Amino acid sequence: EDALLPTPQNISILSTNMKHFLSWSPVIVQGETVRYSVEFQGEYERDYANESWIPICECSLITATVCNITEDISATVAYNLRVRADVGTRRSEWGTMKGFFNRITTSLTPPLMKVIADGYHLLVELEDMGPAFQFCVLYWKKGQESRVQQKVVKEVSSVVHLDTMEAGPDYCVKAQTYVEAINRSSSFSQTQCVRAQGGTSMWL
Amino acid sequence: TAGNRIFHFGHCRVSMSMTEIRLGFTAIKANIQARDPIRTLSILSHPHSLHKVKSSDGCCITHHLFNFYVDKVFKHCKTEDSFINRKISSIANSFLSMKRKLRQCHEQNKCMCEEESTEKFKQILANYEGLNVTSAAIKSLGELDILLDWME
């Protein structure tokens, strides 16, 4: 009878900005190509559907040791993940990730941001991080930190108009992301300051 | 974006995001509805539309319907299509998330059931049990947008 393959180990999830990747250590079989399959189980499957597991077909019999599970982690509940190895007719037991994964624990990074002084117009360009993301943009006149203004950007269009600037003072901007589905925000980006300059962009 | 909304069901206020459920359902709606051979019957809208339910009864009927879908419908909708099954899982797990939020209102007695909503839910159950379980489940899943539209 075919010897059982070793079970995939070190199964873990790297989740950043609501993108979730499952990874595991390779199973080594000399001279052979090992293939892996991934399945997930949400709280619903555990509690209401006989603890059933659902295969992720994009990660069925793959040679990579990482799988993008973002599409399937689409609710704010606890998920289980498991991986199995195959070589020809030989197969391993399922290796199940230790503990659950809930997307509420994803790590949120400050958004990439570019502040533009277009003549007297204060503009900001924000990174498109996907439909789950909104942005909170704070801007103020340098030296008037107590009079910060805020703009919530729900849909990332190309450029966002913040304000019309006066000539002379610097205008400073910083931004953070907000994910409604998990009700969490990132930390703020670095502050960037610009100054209006007679219709030409001016970086400081 | 994944738009959380504050739902007002009488005294019950709940912040929920329907967007992911809508996306999941839209992706499978045509496929699921094509599997429903019985065109002349509705689970949710027969004999009266959900829209006839008073807003003060909204929490009770929503609470019942969340339980209905989680307890009775989703588990009988397994298909041979992996994509469909994954989207149903997504919807089902999102329903669980919302069901938990609505339970808070239930526990704070802000989800009282008037006679009308109790009757309405009994009618829905009767419609459901009038069909064989798989047909009833598929039909109910195919009518999910009726519930989503009514909630929104």
mmCIF file of C-alpha atoms in Angstrom:
data_model
loop_
_atom_site.group_PDB
_atom_site.id
_atom_site.type_symbol
_atom_site.label_atom_id
_atom_site.label_comp_id
_atom_site.label_asym_id
_atom_site.label_seq_id
_atom_site.Cartn_x
_atom_site.Cartn_y
_atom_site.Cartn_z
ATOM 1 C CA GLU A 1 0.000 0.000 0.000
ATOM 2 C CA ASP A 2 1.304 3.518 -0.842
ATOM 3 C CA ALA A 3 3.138 5.139 2.079
ATOM 4 C CA LEU A 4 1.332 8.184 3.407
ATOM 5 C CA LEU A 5 2.895 11.495 2.523
ATOM 6 C CA PRO A 6 3.921 13.796 5.379
ATOM 7 C CA THR A 7 1.226 16.306 6.326
ATOM 8 C CA PRO A 8 1.925 19.917 5.313
ATOM 9 C CA GLN A 9 3.248 21.912 8.287
ATOM 10 C CA ASN A 10 3.550 25.546 9.385
ATOM 11 C CA ILE A 11 0.225 26.479 7.837
ATOM 12 C CA SER A 12 -0.346 30.180 8.436
ATOM 13 C CA ILE A 13 -2.048 33.226 7.032
ATOM 14 C CA LEU A 14 -0.500 36.502 6.071
ATOM 15 C CA SER A 15 -3.266 39.119 5.905
ATOM 16 C CA THR A 16 -2.605 42.691 4.943
ATOM 17 C CA ASN A 17 -5.162 45.282 3.857
ATOM 18 C CA MET A 18 -7.910 42.698 3.537
ATOM 19 C CA LYS A 19 -5.843 40.488 1.238
ATOM 20 C CA HIS A 20 -5.387 37.083 2.795
ATOM 21 C CA PHE A 21 -2.743 34.544 1.795
ATOM 22 C CA LEU A 22 -2.389 31.043 3.166
ATOM 23 C CA SER A 23 1.101 29.544 3.132
ATOM 24 C CA TRP A 24 2.767 26.354 4.360
ATOM 25 C CA SER A 25 6.097 24.582 4.373
ATOM 26 C CA PRO A 26 6.826 22.388 1.349
ATOM 27 C CA VAL A 27 6.610 18.630 1.652
ATOM 28 C CA ILE A 28 9.872 17.245 0.307
ATOM 29 C CA VAL A 29 9.826 14.021 -1.738
ATOM 30 C CA GLN A 30 13.072 13.402 -3.595
ATOM 31 C CA GLY A 31 12.698 13.485 -7.359
ATOM 32 C CA GLU A 32 8.962 14.121 -7.210
ATOM 33 C CA THR A 33 6.677 17.084 -7.778
ATOM 34 C CA VAL A 34 4.429 17.515 -4.787
ATOM 35 C CA ARG A 35 1.037 19.117 -5.329
ATOM 36 C CA TYR A 36 -1.218 20.700 -2.730
ATOM 37 C CA SER A 37 -4.927 21.310 -2.283
ATOM 38 C CA VAL A 38 -6.591 23.815 0.025
ATOM 39 C CA GLU A 39 -10.028 23.828 1.656
ATOM 40 C CA PHE A 40 -11.786 26.304 3.958
ATOM 41 C CA GLN A 41 -14.543 26.088 6.535
ATOM 42 C CA GLY A 42 -16.464 29.090 7.797
ATOM 43 C CA GLU A 43 -18.374 29.366 11.025
ATOM 44 C CA TYR A 44 -21.528 28.545 9.089
ATOM 45 C CA GLU A 45 -20.083 25.255 7.824
ATOM 46 C CA ARG A 46 -18.856 24.389 11.322
ATOM 47 C CA ASP A 47 -22.067 25.169 13.158
ATOM 48 C CA TYR A 48 -24.804 24.528 10.575
ATOM 49 C CA ALA A 49 -23.472 22.338 7.765
ATOM 50 C CA ASN A 50 -22.012 19.271 9.455
ATOM 51 C CA GLU A 51 -18.530 20.783 9.704
ATOM 52 C CA SER A 52 -18.217 20.534 5.947
ATOM 53 C CA TRP A 53 -15.185 21.855 4.072
ATOM 54 C CA ILE A 54 -15.191 23.716 0.790
ATOM 55 C CA PRO A 55 -12.407 23.290 -1.767
ATOM 56 C CA ILE A 56 -10.754 26.313 -3.323
ATOM 57 C CA CYS A 57 -10.441 25.231 -6.915
ATOM 58 C CA GLU A 58 -7.758 27.820 -7.728
ATOM 59 C CA CYS A 59 -5.642 26.017 -5.141
ATOM 60 C CA SER A 60 -6.374 22.416 -6.105
ATOM 61 C CA LEU A 61 -3.302 20.308 -6.980
ATOM 62 C CA ILE A 62 -0.999 23.326 -7.165
ATOM 63 C CA THR A 63 2.778 23.160 -6.793
ATOM 64 C CA ALA A 64 3.053 26.527 -5.046
ATOM 65 C CA THR A 65 3.034 26.631 -1.247
ATOM 66 C CA VAL A 66 0.852 29.735 -1.063
ATOM 67 C CA CYS A 67 -2.816 30.314 -1.887
ATOM 68 C CA ASN A 68 -4.776 33.551 -2.185
ATOM 69 C CA ILE A 69 -7.887 32.935 -0.099
ATOM 70 C CA THR A 70 -9.184 36.519 -0.174
ATOM 71 C CA GLU A 71 -12.260 35.730 -2.252
ATOM 72 C CA ASP A 72 -13.447 33.068 0.179
ATOM 73 C CA ILE A 73 -12.790 34.940 3.413
ATOM 74 C CA SER A 74 -15.711 37.228 2.676
ATOM 75 C CA ALA A 75 -17.455 37.461 6.032
ATOM 76 C CA THR A 76 -16.322 38.677 9.438
ATOM 77 C CA VAL A 77 -16.482 35.258 11.082
ATOM 78 C CA ALA A 78 -13.897 32.694 12.177
ATOM 79 C CA TYR A 79 -12.533 30.514 9.387
ATOM 80 C CA ASN A 80 -10.596 27.236 9.422
ATOM 81 C CA LEU A 81 -8.119 26.358 6.662
ATOM 82 C CA ARG A 82 -6.477 23.066 5.740
ATOM 83 C CA VAL A 83 -3.930 21.784 3.199
ATOM 84 C CA ARG A 84 -3.174 18.323 1.830
ATOM 85 C CA ALA A 85 -0.278 17.032 -0.316
ATOM 86 C CA ASP A 86 -0.388 14.664 -3.284
ATOM 87 C CA VAL A 87 2.311 12.882 -5.303
ATOM 88 C CA GLY A 88 0.845 10.620 -7.951
ATOM 89 C CA THR A 89 -1.416 8.256 -6.057
ATOM 90 C CA ARG A 90 0.180 9.019 -2.729
ATOM 91 C CA ARG A 91 -1.640 11.472 -0.499
ATOM 92 C CA SER A 92 -1.094 13.066 2.919
ATOM 93 C CA GLU A 93 -3.507 13.641 5.741
ATOM 94 C CA TRP A 94 -5.051 17.100 5.933
ATOM 95 C CA GLY A 95 -2.918 19.617 7.758
ATOM 96 C CA THR A 96 -5.201 22.086 9.520
ATOM 97 C CA MET A 97 -4.087 25.590 10.467
ATOM 98 C CA LYS A 98 -3.766 26.079 14.189
ATOM 99 C CA GLY A 99 -6.510 28.379 15.416
ATOM 100 C CA PHE A 100 -9.048 30.295 13.404
ATOM 101 C CA PHE A 101 -8.638 33.247 11.100
ATOM 102 C CA ASN A 102 -11.001 36.227 11.210
ATOM 103 C CA ARG A 103 -10.441 39.041 8.736
ATOM 104 C CA ILE A 104 -10.951 41.518 11.526
ATOM 105 C CA THR A 105 -7.303 40.853 12.384
ATOM 106 C CA THR A 106 -5.958 41.930 9.009
ATOM 107 C CA SER A 107 -3.145 44.462 9.313
ATOM 108 C CA LEU A 108 -3.968 47.838 7.814
ATOM 109 C CA THR A 109 -1.168 49.981 6.425
ATOM 110 C CA PRO A 110 -1.351 53.722 5.836
ATOM 111 C CA PRO A 111 -2.314 54.553 2.241
ATOM 112 C CA LEU A 112 0.195 55.657 -0.372
ATOM 113 C CA MET A 113 -0.573 59.277 -1.009
ATOM 114 C CA LYS A 114 0.694 62.041 -3.259
ATOM 115 C CA VAL A 115 -0.153 65.652 -2.475
ATOM 116 C CA ILE A 116 -0.174 68.068 -5.404
ATOM 117 C CA ALA A 117 -0.288 71.841 -5.482
ATOM 118 C CA ASP A 118 -1.873 72.599 -8.831
ATOM 119 C CA GLY A 119 -1.707 76.360 -8.887
ATOM 120 C CA TYR A 120 -3.830 77.355 -5.909
ATOM 121 C CA HIS A 121 -5.576 74.000 -5.733
ATOM 122 C CA LEU A 122 -4.657 71.462 -3.072
ATOM 123 C CA LEU A 123 -5.097 67.993 -4.523
ATOM 124 C CA VAL A 124 -4.342 64.495 -3.258
ATOM 125 C CA GLU A 125 -3.867 61.269 -5.151
ATOM 126 C CA LEU A 126 -4.713 58.139 -3.149
ATOM 127 C CA GLU A 127 -3.789 54.540 -3.810
ATOM 128 C CA ASP A 128 -6.706 52.389 -4.971
ATOM 129 C CA MET A 129 -6.797 49.643 -2.343
ATOM 130 C CA GLY A 130 -9.982 47.955 -3.419
ATOM 131 C CA PRO A 131 -13.722 48.337 -2.798
ATOM 132 C CA ALA A 132 -13.521 47.615 0.917
ATOM 133 C CA PHE A 133 -11.485 50.773 1.569
ATOM 134 C CA GLN A 134 -12.401 54.348 2.364
ATOM 135 C CA PHE A 135 -9.992 57.147 3.269
ATOM 136 C CA CYS A 136 -9.961 59.834 5.893
ATOM 137 C CA VAL A 137 -7.839 62.763 4.702
ATOM 138 C CA LEU A 138 -6.772 65.487 7.127
ATOM 139 C CA TYR A 139 -5.357 68.801 5.892
ATOM 140 C CA TRP A 140 -4.373 72.044 7.536
ATOM 141 C CA LYS A 141 -2.325 75.167 7.155
ATOM 142 C CA LYS A 142 1.112 74.669 8.657
ATOM 143 C CA GLY A 143 1.176 76.333 12.050
ATOM 144 C CA GLN A 144 -2.576 76.082 12.408
ATOM 145 C CA GLU A 145 -2.629 72.467 13.569
ATOM 146 C CA SER A 146 -5.672 73.213 15.685
ATOM 147 C CA ARG A 147 -7.749 73.958 12.606
ATOM 148 C CA VAL A 148 -7.481 70.621 10.859
ATOM 149 C CA GLN A 149 -10.058 69.870 8.198
ATOM 150 C CA GLN A 150 -11.221 66.389 7.276
ATOM 151 C CA LYS A 151 -12.462 64.818 4.085
ATOM 152 C CA VAL A 152 -13.818 61.264 3.854
ATOM 153 C CA VAL A 153 -13.169 59.699 0.465
ATOM 154 C CA LYS A 154 -15.421 56.698 -0.207
ATOM 155 C CA GLU A 155 -14.598 56.061 -3.826
ATOM 156 C CA VAL A 156 -11.052 56.481 -5.008
ATOM 157 C CA SER A 157 -11.232 58.533 -8.159
ATOM 158 C CA SER A 158 -8.013 59.684 -9.778
ATOM 159 C CA VAL A 159 -7.446 62.891 -7.822
ATOM 160 C CA VAL A 160 -9.311 64.417 -4.908
ATOM 161 C CA HIS A 161 -9.671 68.169 -4.587
ATOM 162 C CA LEU A 162 -9.182 69.238 -0.980
ATOM 163 C CA ASP A 163 -9.060 72.992 -0.920
ATOM 164 C CA THR A 164 -8.172 76.208 -2.611
ATOM 165 C CA MET A 165 -4.971 77.551 -1.097
ATOM 166 C CA GLU A 166 -3.854 81.039 -0.297
ATOM 167 C CA ALA A 167 -0.490 82.113 -1.618
ATOM 168 C CA GLY A 168 2.316 81.853 0.930
ATOM 169 C CA PRO A 169 1.550 79.348 3.729
ATOM 170 C CA ASP A 170 2.347 75.656 3.477
ATOM 171 C CA TYR A 171 -0.520 73.236 3.417
ATOM 172 C CA CYS A 172 -0.040 69.822 5.041
ATOM 173 C CA VAL A 173 -1.931 66.606 4.419
ATOM 174 C CA LYS A 174 -2.060 63.111 5.903
ATOM 175 C CA ALA A 175 -4.438 60.193 5.356
ATOM 176 C CA GLN A 176 -5.569 56.893 6.855
ATOM 177 C CA THR A 177 -7.685 54.066 5.496
ATOM 178 C CA TYR A 178 -10.981 52.879 6.973
ATOM 179 C CA VAL A 179 -12.571 49.462 6.346
ATOM 180 C CA GLU A 180 -16.273 49.474 7.174
ATOM 181 C CA ALA A 181 -16.679 45.712 6.942
ATOM 182 C CA ILE A 182 -14.448 45.284 9.996
ATOM 183 C CA ASN A 183 -14.869 48.824 11.394
ATOM 184 C CA ARG A 184 -11.144 49.489 11.688
ATOM 185 C CA SER A 185 -8.711 52.167 10.494
ATOM 186 C CA SER A 186 -5.024 52.180 9.600
ATOM 187 C CA SER A 187 -2.518 54.538 11.182
ATOM 188 C CA PHE A 188 -1.934 57.841 9.409
ATOM 189 C CA SER A 189 0.444 58.232 6.521
ATOM 190 C CA GLN A 190 3.460 60.483 6.666
ATOM 191 C CA THR A 191 2.496 64.158 6.440
ATOM 192 C CA GLN A 192 3.210 65.838 3.142
ATOM 193 C CA CYS A 193 3.266 69.637 2.757
ATOM 194 C CA VAL A 194 3.031 71.779 -0.347
ATOM 195 C CA ARG A 195 2.673 75.445 -1.096
ATOM 196 C CA ALA A 196 0.698 77.246 -3.773
ATOM 197 C CA GLN A 197 2.996 78.757 -6.354
ATOM 198 C CA GLY A 198 1.421 80.746 -9.108
ATOM 199 C CA GLY A 199 0.034 77.812 -11.053
ATOM 200 C CA THR A 200 3.129 75.535 -10.930
ATOM 201 C CA SER A 201 3.515 72.500 -8.705
ATOM 202 C CA MET A 202 5.827 73.079 -5.841
ATOM 203 C CA TRP A 203 7.186 70.282 -3.626
ATOM 204 C CA LEU A 204 8.742 70.895 -0.258
ATOM 205 C CA THR B 1 -17.604 50.304 -1.242
ATOM 206 C CA ALA B 2 -18.546 47.740 1.377
ATOM 207 C CA GLY B 3 -21.172 50.102 2.687
ATOM 208 C CA ASN B 4 -22.172 49.605 6.258
ATOM 209 C CA ARG B 5 -25.632 50.998 6.821
ATOM 210 C CA ILE B 6 -27.573 51.711 9.959
ATOM 211 C CA PHE B 7 -30.782 49.721 9.759
ATOM 212 C CA HIS B 8 -33.699 51.029 11.783
ATOM 213 C CA PHE B 9 -36.224 48.356 12.681
ATOM 214 C CA GLY B 10 -38.474 50.181 15.063
ATOM 215 C CA HIS B 11 -36.344 50.686 18.224
ATOM 216 C CA CYS B 12 -33.659 48.381 16.927
ATOM 217 C CA ARG B 13 -30.681 50.092 15.261
ATOM 218 C CA VAL B 14 -28.087 47.802 13.650
ATOM 219 C CA SER B 15 -25.064 48.625 11.487
ATOM 220 C CA MET B 16 -24.679 46.007 8.794
ATOM 221 C CA SER B 17 -22.970 45.727 5.427
ATOM 222 C CA MET B 18 -25.134 44.228 2.706
ATOM 223 C CA THR B 19 -22.688 44.885 -0.090
ATOM 224 C CA GLU B 20 -20.787 41.626 0.144
ATOM 225 C CA ILE B 21 -24.005 39.642 0.317
ATOM 226 C CA ARG B 22 -25.325 41.502 -2.704
ATOM 227 C CA LEU B 23 -22.109 40.842 -4.625
ATOM 228 C CA GLY B 24 -22.188 37.167 -3.696
ATOM 229 C CA PHE B 25 -25.844 36.806 -4.611
ATOM 230 C CA THR B 26 -25.531 38.712 -7.868
ATOM 231 C CA ALA B 27 -22.767 36.349 -8.903
ATOM 232 C CA ILE B 28 -25.015 33.270 -8.534
ATOM 233 C CA LYS B 29 -28.539 34.634 -8.970
ATOM 234 C CA ALA B 30 -29.060 33.577 -12.587
ATOM 235 C CA ASN B 31 -27.657 30.111 -11.946
ATOM 236 C CA ILE B 32 -29.746 29.543 -8.830
ATOM 237 C CA GLN B 33 -32.962 30.899 -10.310
ATOM 238 C CA ALA B 34 -32.435 28.690 -13.374
ATOM 239 C CA ARG B 35 -32.493 25.694 -11.030
ATOM 240 C CA ASP B 36 -35.960 26.664 -9.742
ATOM 241 C CA PRO B 37 -38.550 24.925 -11.950
ATOM 242 C CA ILE B 38 -41.601 26.214 -10.101
ATOM 243 C CA ARG B 39 -42.352 29.625 -11.555
ATOM 244 C CA THR B 40 -45.809 30.130 -10.155
ATOM 245 C CA LEU B 41 -44.981 30.146 -6.478
ATOM 246 C CA SER B 42 -43.070 32.443 -4.153
ATOM 247 C CA ILE B 43 -41.754 31.587 -0.712
ATOM 248 C CA LEU B 44 -41.295 35.149 0.565
ATOM 249 C CA SER B 45 -43.994 37.034 -1.357
ATOM 250 C CA HIS B 46 -46.993 34.700 -1.296
ATOM 251 C CA PRO B 47 -49.741 35.727 -0.662
ATOM 252 C CA HIS B 48 -48.474 39.115 0.496
ATOM 253 C CA SER B 49 -45.294 40.983 -0.165
ATOM 254 C CA LEU B 50 -42.791 41.593 2.613
ATOM 255 C CA HIS B 51 -43.417 45.256 2.004
ATOM 256 C CA LYS B 52 -46.750 44.919 3.773
ATOM 257 C CA VAL B 53 -44.937 44.271 7.063
ATOM 258 C CA LYS B 54 -45.013 47.333 9.328
ATOM 259 C CA SER B 55 -41.588 48.825 10.039
ATOM 260 C CA SER B 56 -42.112 48.263 13.763
ATOM 261 C CA ASP B 57 -42.342 44.562 12.940
ATOM 262 C CA GLY B 58 -39.233 44.768 10.810
ATOM 263 C CA CYS B 59 -36.798 43.519 13.423
ATOM 264 C CA CYS B 60 -38.898 40.475 14.290
ATOM 265 C CA ILE B 61 -39.427 39.377 10.700
ATOM 266 C CA THR B 62 -35.772 40.049 9.828
ATOM 267 C CA HIS B 63 -34.630 38.061 12.839
ATOM 268 C CA HIS B 64 -36.900 35.174 11.838
ATOM 269 C CA LEU B 65 -35.785 35.291 8.216
ATOM 270 C CA PHE B 66 -32.084 35.316 9.104
ATOM 271 C CA ASN B 67 -32.676 32.219 11.220
ATOM 272 C CA PHE B 68 -34.772 30.700 8.410
ATOM 273 C CA TYR B 69 -32.005 31.097 5.848
ATOM 274 C CA VAL B 70 -29.254 29.954 8.199
ATOM 275 C CA ASP B 71 -31.120 27.028 9.716
ATOM 276 C CA LYS B 72 -33.153 25.794 6.773
ATOM 277 C CA VAL B 73 -32.097 27.189 3.432
ATOM 278 C CA PHE B 74 -28.344 27.372 2.824
ATOM 279 C CA LYS B 75 -27.534 23.822 3.858
ATOM 280 C CA HIS B 76 -29.885 22.398 1.240
ATOM 281 C CA CYS B 77 -28.438 24.442 -1.603
ATOM 282 C CA LYS B 78 -25.242 22.479 -2.218
ATOM 283 C CA THR B 79 -24.563 22.176 -5.952
ATOM 284 C CA GLU B 80 -22.092 20.380 -8.184
ATOM 285 C CA ASP B 81 -20.543 23.750 -8.990
ATOM 286 C CA SER B 82 -17.635 24.744 -6.735
ATOM 287 C CA PHE B 83 -17.985 28.439 -7.573
ATOM 288 C CA ILE B 84 -21.655 28.437 -6.576
ATOM 289 C CA ASN B 85 -20.910 26.561 -3.359
ATOM 290 C CA ARG B 86 -18.210 29.057 -2.418
ATOM 291 C CA LYS B 87 -20.515 32.008 -2.979
ATOM 292 C CA ILE B 88 -23.268 30.352 -0.945
ATOM 293 C CA SER B 89 -20.725 29.866 1.833
ATOM 294 C CA SER B 90 -19.837 33.540 1.619
ATOM 295 C CA ILE B 91 -23.487 34.566 1.882
ATOM 296 C CA ALA B 92 -24.210 32.093 4.666
ATOM 297 C CA ASN B 93 -21.261 33.256 6.764
ATOM 298 C CA SER B 94 -22.249 36.888 6.194
ATOM 299 C CA PHE B 95 -25.763 36.023 7.359
ATOM 300 C CA LEU B 96 -24.259 34.558 10.514
ATOM 301 C CA SER B 97 -22.419 37.804 11.110
ATOM 302 C CA MET B 98 -25.631 39.816 10.700
ATOM 303 C CA LYS B 99 -27.679 37.377 12.732
ATOM 304 C CA ARG B 100 -25.279 37.972 15.628
ATOM 305 C CA LYS B 101 -25.735 41.726 15.352
ATOM 306 C CA LEU B 102 -29.505 41.449 15.277
ATOM 307 C CA ARG B 103 -29.440 39.193 18.311
ATOM 308 C CA GLN B 104 -28.304 42.173 20.372
ATOM 309 C CA CYS B 105 -31.639 43.866 19.653
ATOM 310 C CA HIS B 106 -33.448 40.655 20.459
ATOM 311 C CA GLU B 107 -31.694 40.455 23.811
ATOM 312 C CA GLN B 108 -32.577 44.080 24.545
ATOM 313 C CA ASN B 109 -36.260 43.364 23.817
ATOM 314 C CA LYS B 110 -36.212 45.726 20.863
ATOM 315 C CA CYS B 111 -37.314 42.996 18.510
ATOM 316 C CA MET B 112 -40.848 42.328 19.652
ATOM 317 C CA CYS B 113 -42.988 40.124 17.457
ATOM 318 C CA GLU B 114 -46.441 41.462 16.720
ATOM 319 C CA GLU B 115 -49.144 39.125 15.511
ATOM 320 C CA GLU B 116 -48.842 40.321 11.941
ATOM 321 C CA SER B 117 -45.163 39.481 11.543
ATOM 322 C CA THR B 118 -45.654 36.154 13.300
ATOM 323 C CA GLU B 119 -48.422 35.342 10.845
ATOM 324 C CA LYS B 120 -46.319 36.489 7.935
ATOM 325 C CA PHE B 121 -43.427 34.261 8.996
ATOM 326 C CA LYS B 122 -45.770 31.307 9.512
ATOM 327 C CA GLN B 123 -46.947 31.838 5.921
ATOM 328 C CA ILE B 124 -43.357 31.816 4.686
ATOM 329 C CA LEU B 125 -42.693 28.567 6.532
ATOM 330 C CA ALA B 126 -45.885 27.068 5.113
ATOM 331 C CA ASN B 127 -44.824 28.062 1.591
ATOM 332 C CA TYR B 128 -41.426 26.511 2.252
ATOM 333 C CA GLU B 129 -42.754 23.269 3.673
ATOM 334 C CA GLY B 130 -45.199 22.956 0.798
ATOM 335 C CA LEU B 131 -42.315 21.994 -1.474
ATOM 336 C CA ASN B 132 -39.703 19.289 -1.287
ATOM 337 C CA VAL B 133 -36.752 20.542 0.714
ATOM 338 C CA THR B 134 -34.265 21.032 -2.121
ATOM 339 C CA SER B 135 -36.719 22.875 -4.353
ATOM 340 C CA ALA B 136 -37.842 25.006 -1.421
ATOM 341 C CA ALA B 137 -34.255 25.842 -0.467
ATOM 342 C CA ILE B 138 -33.199 26.705 -4.017
ATOM 343 C CA LYS B 139 -36.326 28.830 -4.504
ATOM 344 C CA SER B 140 -35.731 30.642 -1.210
ATOM 345 C CA LEU B 141 -32.113 31.316 -2.138
ATOM 346 C CA GLY B 142 -33.241 32.586 -5.518
ATOM 347 C CA GLU B 143 -35.553 35.038 -3.752
ATOM 348 C CA LEU B 144 -32.812 36.437 -1.527
ATOM 349 C CA ASP B 145 -32.881 39.769 -3.344
ATOM 350 C CA ILE B 146 -36.511 40.165 -2.307
ATOM 351 C CA LEU B 147 -35.322 40.104 1.303
ATOM 352 C CA LEU B 148 -32.331 42.351 0.590
ATOM 353 C CA ASP B 149 -34.479 44.885 -1.303
ATOM 354 C CA TRP B 150 -37.041 44.916 1.480
ATOM 355 C CA MET B 151 -34.349 45.383 4.134
ATOM 356 C CA GLU B 152 -32.768 48.250 2.252
#
